[in-house]
């Protein structure tokens, strides 16, 4: 994926991100339907970026069980260091994935990175908890990385170290 318009520094950063993609698995669980726009997004990504592995399952109505199966498959069946979990009812671009991967530094302190998306009910799936325990979604899409208390799993990049430490505590 060569872009002649990039400066030498930008080219080095793109190569770093593409190297990270090679140790990233894409995981998704479909209900009974995979939306065409989702598959087009995956195909477009696979045409431009070498991804380390793909982990998928059929969830039916039990999405939480399917996400657990994806994590187990990722940990047990791949050597990848990052899991990009995607919902099959979203559309994303190659740029969205590269932006998420750009936040990776191969350190134990790598963050969980979630892309802000809006669900079918118009609910922004990222936000913070109020002091009274209520949830306050982000009012506007952020223009730079923003710490939040919670985010959905529809587009989330999780380091292996986070998943391993969560499973062993």
PDB file of C-alpha atoms in Angstrom:
ATOM      1  CA  UNK A   1       0.000   0.000   0.000  1.00  0.00           C
ATOM      2  CA  UNK A   2       2.306   2.706  -1.323  1.00  0.00           C
ATOM      3  CA  UNK A   3       1.183   6.321  -1.423  1.00  0.00           C
ATOM      4  CA  UNK A   4       3.463   8.622  -3.409  1.00  0.00           C
ATOM      5  CA  UNK A   5       2.015  11.721  -1.704  1.00  0.00           C
ATOM      6  CA  UNK A   6       3.426  10.781   1.711  1.00  0.00           C
ATOM      7  CA  UNK A   7       6.473  12.430   3.222  1.00  0.00           C
ATOM      8  CA  UNK A   8       9.337  10.136   4.289  1.00  0.00           C
ATOM      9  CA  UNK A   9       8.185  10.401   7.922  1.00  0.00           C
ATOM     10  CA  UNK A  10       4.591   9.569   6.984  1.00  0.00           C
ATOM     11  CA  UNK A  11       5.821   6.625   4.913  1.00  0.00           C
ATOM     12  CA  UNK A  12       7.748   5.263   7.925  1.00  0.00           C
ATOM     13  CA  UNK A  13       4.627   5.630  10.113  1.00  0.00           C
ATOM     14  CA  UNK A  14       2.460   3.882   7.523  1.00  0.00           C
ATOM     15  CA  UNK A  15       4.943   0.993   7.375  1.00  0.00           C
ATOM     16  CA  UNK A  16       4.835   0.750  11.191  1.00  0.00           C
ATOM     17  CA  UNK A  17       1.033   0.611  11.113  1.00  0.00           C
ATOM     18  CA  UNK A  18       1.030  -2.008   8.337  1.00  0.00           C
ATOM     19  CA  UNK A  19       3.451  -4.124  10.404  1.00  0.00           C
ATOM     20  CA  UNK A  20       0.978  -3.932  13.308  1.00  0.00           C
ATOM     21  CA  UNK A  21      -1.828  -5.034  10.982  1.00  0.00           C
ATOM     22  CA  UNK A  22       0.100  -8.246  10.328  1.00  0.00           C
ATOM     23  CA  UNK A  23      -0.160  -9.132  14.042  1.00  0.00           C
ATOM     24  CA  UNK A  24      -3.821  -8.127  14.266  1.00  0.00           C
ATOM     25  CA  UNK A  25      -6.757 -10.510  13.971  1.00  0.00           C
ATOM     26  CA  UNK A  26     -10.183  -9.415  12.838  1.00  0.00           C
ATOM     27  CA  UNK A  27     -12.961 -10.992  14.869  1.00  0.00           C
ATOM     28  CA  UNK A  28     -16.670 -10.865  14.152  1.00  0.00           C
ATOM     29  CA  UNK A  29     -19.815 -12.691  15.075  1.00  0.00           C
ATOM     30  CA  UNK A  30     -22.821 -12.646  12.842  1.00  0.00           C
ATOM     31  CA  UNK A  31     -26.364 -13.106  13.997  1.00  0.00           C
ATOM     32  CA  UNK A  32     -28.101 -14.700  11.101  1.00  0.00           C
ATOM     33  CA  UNK A  33     -27.263 -11.881   8.708  1.00  0.00           C
ATOM     34  CA  UNK A  34     -24.046 -10.200   7.624  1.00  0.00           C
ATOM     35  CA  UNK A  35     -24.745  -6.838   6.057  1.00  0.00           C
ATOM     36  CA  UNK A  36     -23.447  -6.258   2.536  1.00  0.00           C
ATOM     37  CA  UNK A  37     -21.719  -2.997   3.526  1.00  0.00           C
ATOM     38  CA  UNK A  38     -19.833  -4.852   6.271  1.00  0.00           C
ATOM     39  CA  UNK A  39     -18.558  -7.518   3.882  1.00  0.00           C
ATOM     40  CA  UNK A  40     -17.613  -4.859   1.338  1.00  0.00           C
ATOM     41  CA  UNK A  41     -15.649  -3.106   4.102  1.00  0.00           C
ATOM     42  CA  UNK A  42     -13.834  -6.333   5.034  1.00  0.00           C
ATOM     43  CA  UNK A  43     -13.054  -7.185   1.404  1.00  0.00           C
ATOM     44  CA  UNK A  44     -11.750  -3.678   0.734  1.00  0.00           C
ATOM     45  CA  UNK A  45      -9.545  -3.891   3.851  1.00  0.00           C
ATOM     46  CA  UNK A  46      -8.190  -7.333   2.891  1.00  0.00           C
ATOM     47  CA  UNK A  47      -7.363  -6.075  -0.613  1.00  0.00           C
ATOM     48  CA  UNK A  48      -5.210  -3.262   0.782  1.00  0.00           C
ATOM     49  CA  UNK A  49      -3.820  -4.475   4.108  1.00  0.00           C
ATOM     50  CA  UNK A  50      -2.301  -7.796   5.173  1.00  0.00           C
ATOM     51  CA  UNK A  51      -4.187  -8.842   8.325  1.00  0.00           C
ATOM     52  CA  UNK A  52      -2.753 -11.506  10.640  1.00  0.00           C
ATOM     53  CA  UNK A  53      -5.844 -13.699  11.071  1.00  0.00           C
ATOM     54  CA  UNK A  54      -9.622 -13.848  10.965  1.00  0.00           C
ATOM     55  CA  UNK A  55     -11.718 -15.257  13.828  1.00  0.00           C
ATOM     56  CA  UNK A  56     -15.461 -15.549  13.304  1.00  0.00           C
ATOM     57  CA  UNK A  57     -18.471 -17.355  14.652  1.00  0.00           C
ATOM     58  CA  UNK A  58     -22.224 -17.414  14.294  1.00  0.00           C
ATOM     59  CA  UNK A  59     -23.940 -15.906  17.290  1.00  0.00           C
ATOM     60  CA  UNK A  60     -27.636 -16.250  16.727  1.00  0.00           C
ATOM     61  CA  UNK A  61     -29.275 -14.260  19.510  1.00  0.00           C
ATOM     62  CA  UNK A  62     -26.424 -14.918  22.010  1.00  0.00           C
ATOM     63  CA  UNK A  63     -23.950 -12.151  21.075  1.00  0.00           C
ATOM     64  CA  UNK A  64     -22.154 -12.192  24.446  1.00  0.00           C
ATOM     65  CA  UNK A  65     -21.398 -15.917  24.057  1.00  0.00           C
ATOM     66  CA  UNK A  66     -20.204 -15.328  20.508  1.00  0.00           C
ATOM     67  CA  UNK A  67     -17.872 -12.525  21.597  1.00  0.00           C
ATOM     68  CA  UNK A  68     -16.449 -14.833  24.266  1.00  0.00           C
ATOM     69  CA  UNK A  69     -15.896 -17.490  21.569  1.00  0.00           C
ATOM     70  CA  UNK A  70     -14.092 -14.928  19.401  1.00  0.00           C
ATOM     71  CA  UNK A  71     -11.782 -13.987  22.278  1.00  0.00           C
ATOM     72  CA  UNK A  72     -11.078 -17.646  23.052  1.00  0.00           C
ATOM     73  CA  UNK A  73     -10.378 -18.367  19.375  1.00  0.00           C
ATOM     74  CA  UNK A  74      -8.110 -15.335  19.183  1.00  0.00           C
ATOM     75  CA  UNK A  75      -6.134 -16.353  22.285  1.00  0.00           C
ATOM     76  CA  UNK A  76      -5.989 -20.085  21.554  1.00  0.00           C
ATOM     77  CA  UNK A  77      -5.718 -20.238  17.769  1.00  0.00           C
ATOM     78  CA  UNK A  78      -3.651 -17.204  16.743  1.00  0.00           C
ATOM     79  CA  UNK A  79      -0.320 -15.676  17.656  1.00  0.00           C
ATOM     80  CA  UNK A  80      -1.675 -12.196  16.914  1.00  0.00           C
ATOM     81  CA  UNK A  81      -1.091  -9.424  19.433  1.00  0.00           C
ATOM     82  CA  UNK A  82      -4.246  -7.383  18.751  1.00  0.00           C
ATOM     83  CA  UNK A  83      -7.902  -8.236  18.174  1.00  0.00           C
ATOM     84  CA  UNK A  84     -10.046  -5.883  16.109  1.00  0.00           C
ATOM     85  CA  UNK A  85     -13.583  -6.910  17.013  1.00  0.00           C
ATOM     86  CA  UNK A  86     -16.258  -5.745  14.581  1.00  0.00           C
ATOM     87  CA  UNK A  87     -20.046  -5.923  14.456  1.00  0.00           C
ATOM     88  CA  UNK A  88     -21.436  -7.192  11.151  1.00  0.00           C
ATOM     89  CA  UNK A  89     -23.991  -4.397  10.868  1.00  0.00           C
ATOM     90  CA  UNK A  90     -21.475  -1.574  10.514  1.00  0.00           C
ATOM     91  CA  UNK A  91     -19.565  -0.080   7.611  1.00  0.00           C
ATOM     92  CA  UNK A  92     -15.954   1.034   8.032  1.00  0.00           C
ATOM     93  CA  UNK A  93     -13.083   2.205   5.886  1.00  0.00           C
ATOM     94  CA  UNK A  94      -9.478   1.121   5.569  1.00  0.00           C
ATOM     95  CA  UNK A  95      -8.597   4.523   7.022  1.00  0.00           C
ATOM     96  CA  UNK A  96     -10.710   3.765  10.133  1.00  0.00           C
ATOM     97  CA  UNK A  97      -8.722   0.587  10.757  1.00  0.00           C
ATOM     98  CA  UNK A  98      -5.356   2.252  10.124  1.00  0.00           C
ATOM     99  CA  UNK A  99      -6.299   5.069  12.510  1.00  0.00           C
ATOM    100  CA  UNK A 100      -7.100   2.557  15.265  1.00  0.00           C
ATOM    101  CA  UNK A 101      -3.835   0.713  14.621  1.00  0.00           C
ATOM    102  CA  UNK A 102      -1.890   3.988  14.734  1.00  0.00           C
ATOM    103  CA  UNK A 103      -2.480   4.104  18.510  1.00  0.00           C
ATOM    104  CA  UNK A 104      -0.541   0.861  19.060  1.00  0.00           C
ATOM    105  CA  UNK A 105       3.008   1.019  20.360  1.00  0.00           C
ATOM    106  CA  UNK A 106       3.678  -2.664  21.170  1.00  0.00           C
ATOM    107  CA  UNK A 107       3.825  -1.874  24.875  1.00  0.00           C
ATOM    108  CA  UNK A 108       2.019  -3.392  27.834  1.00  0.00           C
ATOM    109  CA  UNK A 109       0.249  -0.060  28.257  1.00  0.00           C
ATOM    110  CA  UNK A 110      -1.357  -0.086  24.808  1.00  0.00           C
ATOM    111  CA  UNK A 111      -4.905   1.196  25.153  1.00  0.00           C
ATOM    112  CA  UNK A 112      -8.141  -0.389  24.114  1.00  0.00           C
ATOM    113  CA  UNK A 113      -9.195   1.704  21.103  1.00  0.00           C
ATOM    114  CA  UNK A 114     -12.835   1.947  20.093  1.00  0.00           C
ATOM    115  CA  UNK A 115     -14.243   3.713  17.093  1.00  0.00           C
ATOM    116  CA  UNK A 116     -17.294   5.819  17.836  1.00  0.00           C
ATOM    117  CA  UNK A 117     -20.349   4.569  16.018  1.00  0.00           C
ATOM    118  CA  UNK A 118     -24.076   5.102  16.194  1.00  0.00           C
ATOM    119  CA  UNK A 119     -26.328   2.086  16.627  1.00  0.00           C
ATOM    120  CA  UNK A 120     -29.577   1.537  14.752  1.00  0.00           C
ATOM    121  CA  UNK A 121     -31.523   3.417  17.453  1.00  0.00           C
ATOM    122  CA  UNK A 122     -29.314   6.505  16.988  1.00  0.00           C
ATOM    123  CA  UNK A 123     -27.443   5.898  20.264  1.00  0.00           C
ATOM    124  CA  UNK A 124     -23.776   6.942  20.346  1.00  0.00           C
ATOM    125  CA  UNK A 125     -21.948   3.910  21.633  1.00  0.00           C
ATOM    126  CA  UNK A 126     -19.263   5.602  23.756  1.00  0.00           C
ATOM    127  CA  UNK A 127     -19.484   7.841  26.767  1.00  0.00           C
ATOM    128  CA  UNK A 128     -18.969   8.395  30.456  1.00  0.00           C
ATOM    129  CA  UNK A 129     -20.779   7.594  33.665  1.00  0.00           C
ATOM    130  CA  UNK A 130     -22.259  10.405  35.738  1.00  0.00           C
ATOM    131  CA  UNK A 131     -21.513  10.592  39.495  1.00  0.00           C
ATOM    132  CA  UNK A 132     -25.026   9.200  40.088  1.00  0.00           C
ATOM    133  CA  UNK A 133     -24.189   6.160  37.939  1.00  0.00           C
ATOM    134  CA  UNK A 134     -26.133   7.254  34.871  1.00  0.00           C
ATOM    135  CA  UNK A 135     -24.665   7.021  31.390  1.00  0.00           C
ATOM    136  CA  UNK A 136     -23.905  10.108  29.303  1.00  0.00           C
ATOM    137  CA  UNK A 137     -23.036   9.382  25.651  1.00  0.00           C
ATOM    138  CA  UNK A 138     -20.550  11.669  23.936  1.00  0.00           C
ATOM    139  CA  UNK A 139     -22.410  14.740  22.728  1.00  0.00           C
ATOM    140  CA  UNK A 140     -20.212  15.209  19.662  1.00  0.00           C
ATOM    141  CA  UNK A 141     -17.768  12.937  17.863  1.00  0.00           C
ATOM    142  CA  UNK A 142     -14.272  13.662  19.184  1.00  0.00           C
ATOM    143  CA  UNK A 143     -11.658  15.083  16.831  1.00  0.00           C
ATOM    144  CA  UNK A 144      -8.801  13.330  18.613  1.00  0.00           C
ATOM    145  CA  UNK A 145      -8.392  10.345  20.960  1.00  0.00           C
ATOM    146  CA  UNK A 146     -10.630  10.829  23.977  1.00  0.00           C
ATOM    147  CA  UNK A 147     -10.714   8.810  27.198  1.00  0.00           C
ATOM    148  CA  UNK A 148     -14.170   7.429  27.970  1.00  0.00           C
ATOM    149  CA  UNK A 149     -15.587   5.193  30.681  1.00  0.00           C
ATOM    150  CA  UNK A 150     -17.210   2.776  28.261  1.00  0.00           C
ATOM    151  CA  UNK A 151     -17.522   2.005  24.575  1.00  0.00           C
ATOM    152  CA  UNK A 152     -19.292  -0.597  22.521  1.00  0.00           C
ATOM    153  CA  UNK A 153     -17.645  -3.615  20.931  1.00  0.00           C
ATOM    154  CA  UNK A 154     -18.832  -2.822  17.405  1.00  0.00           C
ATOM    155  CA  UNK A 155     -15.399  -1.489  16.397  1.00  0.00           C
ATOM    156  CA  UNK A 156     -12.826  -2.104  19.108  1.00  0.00           C
ATOM    157  CA  UNK A 157      -9.099  -2.889  19.050  1.00  0.00           C
ATOM    158  CA  UNK A 158      -7.965  -4.847  22.105  1.00  0.00           C
ATOM    159  CA  UNK A 159      -4.360  -5.808  22.914  1.00  0.00           C
ATOM    160  CA  UNK A 160      -3.766  -9.494  23.706  1.00  0.00           C
ATOM    161  CA  UNK A 161      -2.216  -8.454  27.033  1.00  0.00           C
ATOM    162  CA  UNK A 162      -5.503  -6.850  28.112  1.00  0.00           C
ATOM    163  CA  UNK A 163      -7.495  -9.968  27.256  1.00  0.00           C
ATOM    164  CA  UNK A 164      -4.992 -12.286  28.940  1.00  0.00           C
ATOM    165  CA  UNK A 165      -4.919 -10.206  32.129  1.00  0.00           C
ATOM    166  CA  UNK A 166      -8.715  -9.979  32.195  1.00  0.00           C
ATOM    167  CA  UNK A 167      -9.119 -13.736  31.869  1.00  0.00           C
ATOM    168  CA  UNK A 168      -6.582 -14.473  34.602  1.00  0.00           C
ATOM    169  CA  UNK A 169      -7.925 -12.150  37.304  1.00  0.00           C
TER     170      UNK A 169
END
